PDB file of C-alpha atoms in Angstrom:
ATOM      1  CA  UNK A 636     -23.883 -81.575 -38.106  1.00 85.00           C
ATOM      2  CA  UNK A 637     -22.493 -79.048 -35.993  1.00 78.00           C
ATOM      3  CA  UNK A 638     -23.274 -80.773 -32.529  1.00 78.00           C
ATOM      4  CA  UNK A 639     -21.060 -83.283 -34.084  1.00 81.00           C
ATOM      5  CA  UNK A 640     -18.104 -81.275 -35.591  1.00 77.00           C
ATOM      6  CA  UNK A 641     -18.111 -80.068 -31.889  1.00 69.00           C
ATOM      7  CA  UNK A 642     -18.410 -83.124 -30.378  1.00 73.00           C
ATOM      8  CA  UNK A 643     -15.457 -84.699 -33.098  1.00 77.00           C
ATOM      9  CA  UNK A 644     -13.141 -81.958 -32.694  1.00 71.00           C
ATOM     10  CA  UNK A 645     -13.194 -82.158 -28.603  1.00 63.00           C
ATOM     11  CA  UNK A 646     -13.056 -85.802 -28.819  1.00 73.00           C
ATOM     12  CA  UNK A 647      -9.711 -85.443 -30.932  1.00 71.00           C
ATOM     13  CA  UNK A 648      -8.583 -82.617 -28.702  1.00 66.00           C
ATOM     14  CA  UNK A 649      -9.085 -85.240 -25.942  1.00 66.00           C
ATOM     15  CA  UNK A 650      -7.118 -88.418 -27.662  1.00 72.00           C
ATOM     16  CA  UNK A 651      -3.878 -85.906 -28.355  1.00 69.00           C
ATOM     17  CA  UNK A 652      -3.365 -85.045 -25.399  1.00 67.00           C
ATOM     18  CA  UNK A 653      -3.575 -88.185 -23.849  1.00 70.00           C
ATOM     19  CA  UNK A 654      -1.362 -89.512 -26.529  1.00 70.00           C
ATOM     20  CA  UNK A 655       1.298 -86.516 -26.216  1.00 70.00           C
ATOM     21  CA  UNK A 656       0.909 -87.084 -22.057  1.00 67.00           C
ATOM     22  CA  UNK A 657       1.690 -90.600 -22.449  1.00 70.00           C
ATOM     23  CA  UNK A 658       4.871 -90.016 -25.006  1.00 69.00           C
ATOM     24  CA  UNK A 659       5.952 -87.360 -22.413  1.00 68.00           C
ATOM     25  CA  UNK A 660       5.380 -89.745 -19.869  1.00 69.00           C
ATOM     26  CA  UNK A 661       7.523 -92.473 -21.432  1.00 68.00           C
ATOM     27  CA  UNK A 662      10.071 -90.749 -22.804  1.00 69.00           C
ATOM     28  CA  UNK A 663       9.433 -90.776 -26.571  1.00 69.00           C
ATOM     29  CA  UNK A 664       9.262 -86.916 -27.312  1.00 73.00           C
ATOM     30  CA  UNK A 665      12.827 -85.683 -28.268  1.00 77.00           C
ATOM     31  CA  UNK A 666      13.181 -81.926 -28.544  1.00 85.00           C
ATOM     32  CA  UNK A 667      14.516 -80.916 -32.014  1.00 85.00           C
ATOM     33  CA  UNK A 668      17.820 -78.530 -31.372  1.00 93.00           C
ATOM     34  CA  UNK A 669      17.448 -76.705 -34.438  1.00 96.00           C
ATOM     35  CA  UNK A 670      18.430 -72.660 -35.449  1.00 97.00           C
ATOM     36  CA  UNK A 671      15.073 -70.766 -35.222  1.00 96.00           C
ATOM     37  CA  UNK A 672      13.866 -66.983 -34.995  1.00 96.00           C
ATOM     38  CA  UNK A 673      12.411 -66.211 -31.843  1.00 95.00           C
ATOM     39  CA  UNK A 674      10.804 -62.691 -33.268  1.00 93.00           C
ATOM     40  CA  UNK A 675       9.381 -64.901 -36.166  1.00 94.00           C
ATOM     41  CA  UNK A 676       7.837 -67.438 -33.974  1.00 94.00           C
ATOM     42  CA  UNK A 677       6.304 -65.803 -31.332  1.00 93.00           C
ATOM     43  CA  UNK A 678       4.756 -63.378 -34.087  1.00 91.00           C
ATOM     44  CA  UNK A 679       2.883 -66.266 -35.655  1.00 91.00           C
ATOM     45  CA  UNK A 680       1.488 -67.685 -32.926  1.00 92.00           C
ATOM     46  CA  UNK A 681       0.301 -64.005 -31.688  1.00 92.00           C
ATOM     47  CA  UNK A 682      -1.192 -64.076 -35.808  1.00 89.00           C
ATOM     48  CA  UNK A 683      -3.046 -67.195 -34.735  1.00 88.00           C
ATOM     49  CA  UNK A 684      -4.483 -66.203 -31.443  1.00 92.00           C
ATOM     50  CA  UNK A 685      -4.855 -62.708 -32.507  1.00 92.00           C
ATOM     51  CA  UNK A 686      -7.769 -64.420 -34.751  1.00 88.00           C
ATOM     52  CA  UNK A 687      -8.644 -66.478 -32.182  1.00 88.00           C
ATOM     53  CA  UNK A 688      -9.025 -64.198 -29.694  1.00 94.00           C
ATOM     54  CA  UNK A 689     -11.439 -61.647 -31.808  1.00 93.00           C
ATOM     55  CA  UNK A 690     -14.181 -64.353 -32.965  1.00 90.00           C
ATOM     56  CA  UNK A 691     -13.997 -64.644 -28.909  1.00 93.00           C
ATOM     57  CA  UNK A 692     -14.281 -60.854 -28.125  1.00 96.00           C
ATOM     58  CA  UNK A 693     -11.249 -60.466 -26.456  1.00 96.00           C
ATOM     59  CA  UNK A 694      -8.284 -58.299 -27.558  1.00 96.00           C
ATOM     60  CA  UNK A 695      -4.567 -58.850 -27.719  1.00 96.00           C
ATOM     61  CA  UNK A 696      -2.277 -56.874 -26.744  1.00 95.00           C
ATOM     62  CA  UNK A 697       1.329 -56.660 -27.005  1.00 93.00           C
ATOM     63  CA  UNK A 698       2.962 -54.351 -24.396  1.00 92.00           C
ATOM     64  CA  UNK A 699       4.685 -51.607 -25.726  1.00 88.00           C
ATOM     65  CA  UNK A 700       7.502 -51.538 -22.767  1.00 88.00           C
ATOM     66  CA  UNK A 701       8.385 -54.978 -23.612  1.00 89.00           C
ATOM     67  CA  UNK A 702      12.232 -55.613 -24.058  1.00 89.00           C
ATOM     68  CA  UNK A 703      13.956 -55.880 -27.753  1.00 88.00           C
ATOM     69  CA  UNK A 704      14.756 -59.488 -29.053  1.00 91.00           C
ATOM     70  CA  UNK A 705      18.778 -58.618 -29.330  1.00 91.00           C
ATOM     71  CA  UNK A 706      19.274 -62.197 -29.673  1.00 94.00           C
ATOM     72  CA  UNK A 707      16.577 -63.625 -31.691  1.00 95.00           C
ATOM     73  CA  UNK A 708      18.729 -66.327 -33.876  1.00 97.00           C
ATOM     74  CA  UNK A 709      18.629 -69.171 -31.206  1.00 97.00           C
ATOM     75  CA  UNK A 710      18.265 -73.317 -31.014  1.00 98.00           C
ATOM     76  CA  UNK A 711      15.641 -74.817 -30.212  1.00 96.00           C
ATOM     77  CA  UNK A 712      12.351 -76.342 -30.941  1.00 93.00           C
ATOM     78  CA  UNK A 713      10.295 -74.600 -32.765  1.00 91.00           C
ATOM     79  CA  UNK A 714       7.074 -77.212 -32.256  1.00 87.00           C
ATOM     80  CA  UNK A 715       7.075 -77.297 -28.745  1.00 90.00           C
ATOM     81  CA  UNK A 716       7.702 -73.446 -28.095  1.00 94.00           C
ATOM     82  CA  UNK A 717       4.943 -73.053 -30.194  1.00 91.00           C
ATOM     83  CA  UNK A 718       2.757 -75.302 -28.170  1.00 90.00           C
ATOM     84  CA  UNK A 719       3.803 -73.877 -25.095  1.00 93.00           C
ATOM     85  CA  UNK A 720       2.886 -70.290 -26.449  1.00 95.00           C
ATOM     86  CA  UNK A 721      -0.541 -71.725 -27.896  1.00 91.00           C
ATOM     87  CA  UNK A 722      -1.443 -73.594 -24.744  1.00 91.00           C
ATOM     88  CA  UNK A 723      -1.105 -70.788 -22.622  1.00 95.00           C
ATOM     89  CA  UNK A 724      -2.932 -68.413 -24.851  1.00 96.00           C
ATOM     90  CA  UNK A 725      -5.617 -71.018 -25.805  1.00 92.00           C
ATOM     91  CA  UNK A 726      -6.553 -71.003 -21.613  1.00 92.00           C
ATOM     92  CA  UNK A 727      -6.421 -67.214 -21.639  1.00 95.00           C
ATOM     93  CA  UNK A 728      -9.100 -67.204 -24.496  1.00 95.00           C
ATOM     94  CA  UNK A 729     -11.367 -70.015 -23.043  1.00 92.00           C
ATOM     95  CA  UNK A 730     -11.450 -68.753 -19.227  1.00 92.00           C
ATOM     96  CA  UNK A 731     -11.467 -64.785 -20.796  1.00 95.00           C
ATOM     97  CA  UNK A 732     -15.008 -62.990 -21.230  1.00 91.00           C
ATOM     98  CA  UNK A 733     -15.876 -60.854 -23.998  1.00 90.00           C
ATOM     99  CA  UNK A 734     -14.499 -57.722 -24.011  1.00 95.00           C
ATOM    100  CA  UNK A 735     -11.828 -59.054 -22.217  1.00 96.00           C
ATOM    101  CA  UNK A 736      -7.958 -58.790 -22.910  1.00 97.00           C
ATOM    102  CA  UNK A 737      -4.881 -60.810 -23.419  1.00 97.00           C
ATOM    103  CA  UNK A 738      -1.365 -58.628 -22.787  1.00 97.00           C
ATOM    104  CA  UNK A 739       1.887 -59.916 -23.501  1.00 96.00           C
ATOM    105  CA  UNK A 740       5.128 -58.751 -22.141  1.00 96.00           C
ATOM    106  CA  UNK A 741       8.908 -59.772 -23.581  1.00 95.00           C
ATOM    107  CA  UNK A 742      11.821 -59.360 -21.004  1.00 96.00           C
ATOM    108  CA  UNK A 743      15.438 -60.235 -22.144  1.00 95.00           C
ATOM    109  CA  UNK A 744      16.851 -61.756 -19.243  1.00 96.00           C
ATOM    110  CA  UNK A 745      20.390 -61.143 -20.985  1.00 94.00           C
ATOM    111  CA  UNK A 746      23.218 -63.657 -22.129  1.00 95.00           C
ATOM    112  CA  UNK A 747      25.745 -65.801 -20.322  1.00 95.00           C
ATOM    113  CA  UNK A 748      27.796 -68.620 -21.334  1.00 95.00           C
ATOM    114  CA  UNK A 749      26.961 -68.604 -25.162  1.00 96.00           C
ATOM    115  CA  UNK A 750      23.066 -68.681 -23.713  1.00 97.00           C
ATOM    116  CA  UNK A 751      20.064 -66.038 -23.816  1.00 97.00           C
ATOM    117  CA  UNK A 752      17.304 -65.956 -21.308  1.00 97.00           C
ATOM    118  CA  UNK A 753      13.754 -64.562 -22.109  1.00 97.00           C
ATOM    119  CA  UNK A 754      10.666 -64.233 -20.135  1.00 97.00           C
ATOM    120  CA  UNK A 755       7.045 -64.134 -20.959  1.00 97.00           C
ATOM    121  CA  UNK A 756       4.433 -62.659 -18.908  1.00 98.00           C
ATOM    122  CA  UNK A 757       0.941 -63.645 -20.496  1.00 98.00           C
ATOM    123  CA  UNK A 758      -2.013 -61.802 -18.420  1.00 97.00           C
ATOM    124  CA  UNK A 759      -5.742 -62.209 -18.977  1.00 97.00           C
ATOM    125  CA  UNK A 760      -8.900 -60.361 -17.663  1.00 96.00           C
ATOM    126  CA  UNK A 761     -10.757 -63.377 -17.410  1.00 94.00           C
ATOM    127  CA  UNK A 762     -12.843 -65.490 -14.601  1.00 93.00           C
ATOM    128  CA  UNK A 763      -9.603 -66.299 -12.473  1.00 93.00           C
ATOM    129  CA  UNK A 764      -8.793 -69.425 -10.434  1.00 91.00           C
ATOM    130  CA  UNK A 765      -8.505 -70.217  -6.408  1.00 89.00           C
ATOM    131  CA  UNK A 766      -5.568 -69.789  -4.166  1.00 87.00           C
ATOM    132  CA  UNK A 767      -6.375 -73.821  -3.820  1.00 86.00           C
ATOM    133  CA  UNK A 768      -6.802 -74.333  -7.235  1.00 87.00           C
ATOM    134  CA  UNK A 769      -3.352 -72.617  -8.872  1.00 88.00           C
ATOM    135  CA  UNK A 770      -1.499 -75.352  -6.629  1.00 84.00           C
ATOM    136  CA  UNK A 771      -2.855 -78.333  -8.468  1.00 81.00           C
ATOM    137  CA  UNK A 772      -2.753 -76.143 -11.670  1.00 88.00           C
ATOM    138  CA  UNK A 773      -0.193 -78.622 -13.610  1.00 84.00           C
ATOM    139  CA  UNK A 774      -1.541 -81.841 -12.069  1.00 82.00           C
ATOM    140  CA  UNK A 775      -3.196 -83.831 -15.078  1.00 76.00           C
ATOM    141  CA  UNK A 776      -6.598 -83.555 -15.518  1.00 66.00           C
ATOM    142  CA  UNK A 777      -7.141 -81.043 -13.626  1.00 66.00           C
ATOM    143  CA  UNK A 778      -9.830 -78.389 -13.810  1.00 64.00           C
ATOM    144  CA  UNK A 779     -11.156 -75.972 -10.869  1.00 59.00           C
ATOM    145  CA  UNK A 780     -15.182 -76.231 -11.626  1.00 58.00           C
ATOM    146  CA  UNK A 781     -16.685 -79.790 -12.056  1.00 42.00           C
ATOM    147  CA  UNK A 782     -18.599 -79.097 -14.474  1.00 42.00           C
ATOM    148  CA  UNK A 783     -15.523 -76.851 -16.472  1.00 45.00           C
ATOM    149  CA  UNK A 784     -14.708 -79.599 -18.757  1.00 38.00           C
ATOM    150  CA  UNK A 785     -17.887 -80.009 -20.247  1.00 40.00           C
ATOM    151  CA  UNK A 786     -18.421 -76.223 -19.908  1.00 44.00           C
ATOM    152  CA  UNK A 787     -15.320 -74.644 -21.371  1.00 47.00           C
ATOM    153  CA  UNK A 788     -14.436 -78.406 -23.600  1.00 51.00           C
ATOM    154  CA  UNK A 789     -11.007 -78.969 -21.946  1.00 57.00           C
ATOM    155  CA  UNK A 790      -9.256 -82.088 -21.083  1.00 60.00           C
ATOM    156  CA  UNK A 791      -7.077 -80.800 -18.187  1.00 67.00           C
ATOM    157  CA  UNK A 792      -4.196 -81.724 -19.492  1.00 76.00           C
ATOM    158  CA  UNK A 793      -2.690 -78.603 -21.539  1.00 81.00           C
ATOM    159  CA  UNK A 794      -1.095 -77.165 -18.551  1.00 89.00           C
ATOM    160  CA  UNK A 795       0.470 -80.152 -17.289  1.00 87.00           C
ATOM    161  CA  UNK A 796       2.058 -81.034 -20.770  1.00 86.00           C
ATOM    162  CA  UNK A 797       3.008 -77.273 -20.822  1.00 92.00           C
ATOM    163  CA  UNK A 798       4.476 -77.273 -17.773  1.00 93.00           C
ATOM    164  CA  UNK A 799       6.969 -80.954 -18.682  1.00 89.00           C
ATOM    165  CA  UNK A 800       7.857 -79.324 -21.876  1.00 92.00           C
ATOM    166  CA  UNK A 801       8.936 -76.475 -20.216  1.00 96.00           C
ATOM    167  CA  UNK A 802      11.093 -78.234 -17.677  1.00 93.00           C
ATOM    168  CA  UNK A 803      12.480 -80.051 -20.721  1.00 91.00           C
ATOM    169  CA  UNK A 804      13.772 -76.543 -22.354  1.00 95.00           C
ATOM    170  CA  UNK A 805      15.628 -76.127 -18.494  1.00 96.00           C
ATOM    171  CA  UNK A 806      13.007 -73.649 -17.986  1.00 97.00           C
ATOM    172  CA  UNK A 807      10.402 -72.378 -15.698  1.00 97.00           C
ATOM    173  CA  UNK A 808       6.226 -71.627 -16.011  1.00 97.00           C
ATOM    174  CA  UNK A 809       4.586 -69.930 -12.371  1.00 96.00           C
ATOM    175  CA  UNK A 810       1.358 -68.992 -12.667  1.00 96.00           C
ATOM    176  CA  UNK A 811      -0.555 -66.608 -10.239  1.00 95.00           C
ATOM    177  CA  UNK A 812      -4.722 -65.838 -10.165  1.00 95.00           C
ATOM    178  CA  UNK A 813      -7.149 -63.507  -8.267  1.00 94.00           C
ATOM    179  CA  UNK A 814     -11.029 -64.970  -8.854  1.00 92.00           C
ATOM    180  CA  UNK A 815     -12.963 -62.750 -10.789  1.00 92.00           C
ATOM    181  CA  UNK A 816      -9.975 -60.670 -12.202  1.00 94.00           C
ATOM    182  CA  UNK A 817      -7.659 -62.668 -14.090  1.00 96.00           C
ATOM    183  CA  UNK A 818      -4.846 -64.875 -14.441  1.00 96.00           C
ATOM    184  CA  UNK A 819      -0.951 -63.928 -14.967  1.00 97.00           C
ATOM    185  CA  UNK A 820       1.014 -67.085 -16.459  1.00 97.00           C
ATOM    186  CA  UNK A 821       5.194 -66.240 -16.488  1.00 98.00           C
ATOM    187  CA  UNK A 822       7.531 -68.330 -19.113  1.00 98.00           C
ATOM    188  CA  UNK A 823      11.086 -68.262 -18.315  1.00 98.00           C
ATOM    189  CA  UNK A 824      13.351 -70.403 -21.120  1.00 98.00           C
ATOM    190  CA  UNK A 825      17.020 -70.075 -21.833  1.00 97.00           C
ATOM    191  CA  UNK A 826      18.241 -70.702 -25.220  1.00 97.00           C
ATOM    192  CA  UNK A 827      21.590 -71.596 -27.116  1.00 97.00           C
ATOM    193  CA  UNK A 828      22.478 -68.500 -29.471  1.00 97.00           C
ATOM    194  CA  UNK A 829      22.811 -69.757 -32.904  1.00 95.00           C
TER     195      UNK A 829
END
């Protein structure tokens, strides 16, 4: 039964992403504009992953340097920040080691023109990715290691549907990677103050 709870739940993993590719693809996914807290948002999804993270060994860390939220009341949507977020600390976890570790840093890139700018820097101690490889990182279906998809149970498609959502928001996702050491992914999104 649990070969097959595994086997179900990548299967669906699989058939979402397709589906969300293919509505990105076409058009069909509108971004909601509505008045959300940033501070509220991005502390849930750190709730999530924080659990995440310790059934996986790996700890989560929020850096203590990390700017203020001065302007957390913004517009946007919610859903898809949160996917964004989720996505990127989902690969973190499932490319991490035990007794690994997840930091996250906050920048407030300030305000201009009734807009905020803020940056996240997610870093992970995990198994890294090639020089090669980080160039084809948002190219659909695309994993470094043949056999990573049926190792780690990815679809190679998070990164790419990360990556249009973010250029949707008028923002910006680099990522950079040493083998072996770890993986630094860097969100840049501008918001509408509300």
């Amino acid at each position: 039964r649990e070969k097959m709870r595994v086997a179900a739940d990548h299967l669906l993993a699989l058939i979402n992403d397709i589906l969300e590719m293919s509505q990105l693809e076409s058009g069909e996914i509108v971004l909601d504009r509505v008045p959300l807290d940033l501070e509220t948002l991005t502390s849930d999804v750190f709730t999530i992953i924080e659990q995440r993270a310790a059934e996986a060994g790996i700890t989560m860390v929020r850096d203590e340097r990390s700017d203020p939220m001065e302007l957390p009341y913004v517009y946007g949507s919610p859903l898809h920040l949160r996917q964004i977020l989720l996505n990127i600390y989902t690969n973190c976890i499932k490319y991490n080691r035990p007794g690994g570790k997840i930091t996250t840093h906050t920048d407030s890139l300030g305000e201009q023109d009734g807009k905020c700018t803020y940056r996240w820097t997610i870093s992970d101690t995990g198994i890294g990715m090639s020089p090669d490889f980080v160039d084809h990182i948002f190219e659909p279906f695309t994993q470094e290691k043949q056999d990573a998809r049926s190792y780690y149970h990815g679809t190679g498609l998070g990164m790419t549907i990360t990556k249009e959502l973010v250029d949707r928001m008028g923002g910006s996702i680099a990522v950079t990677s040493q083998l072996g050491v770890g993986s630094t992914f860097v969100i840049t999104l501008p918001f509408e103050i509300a």
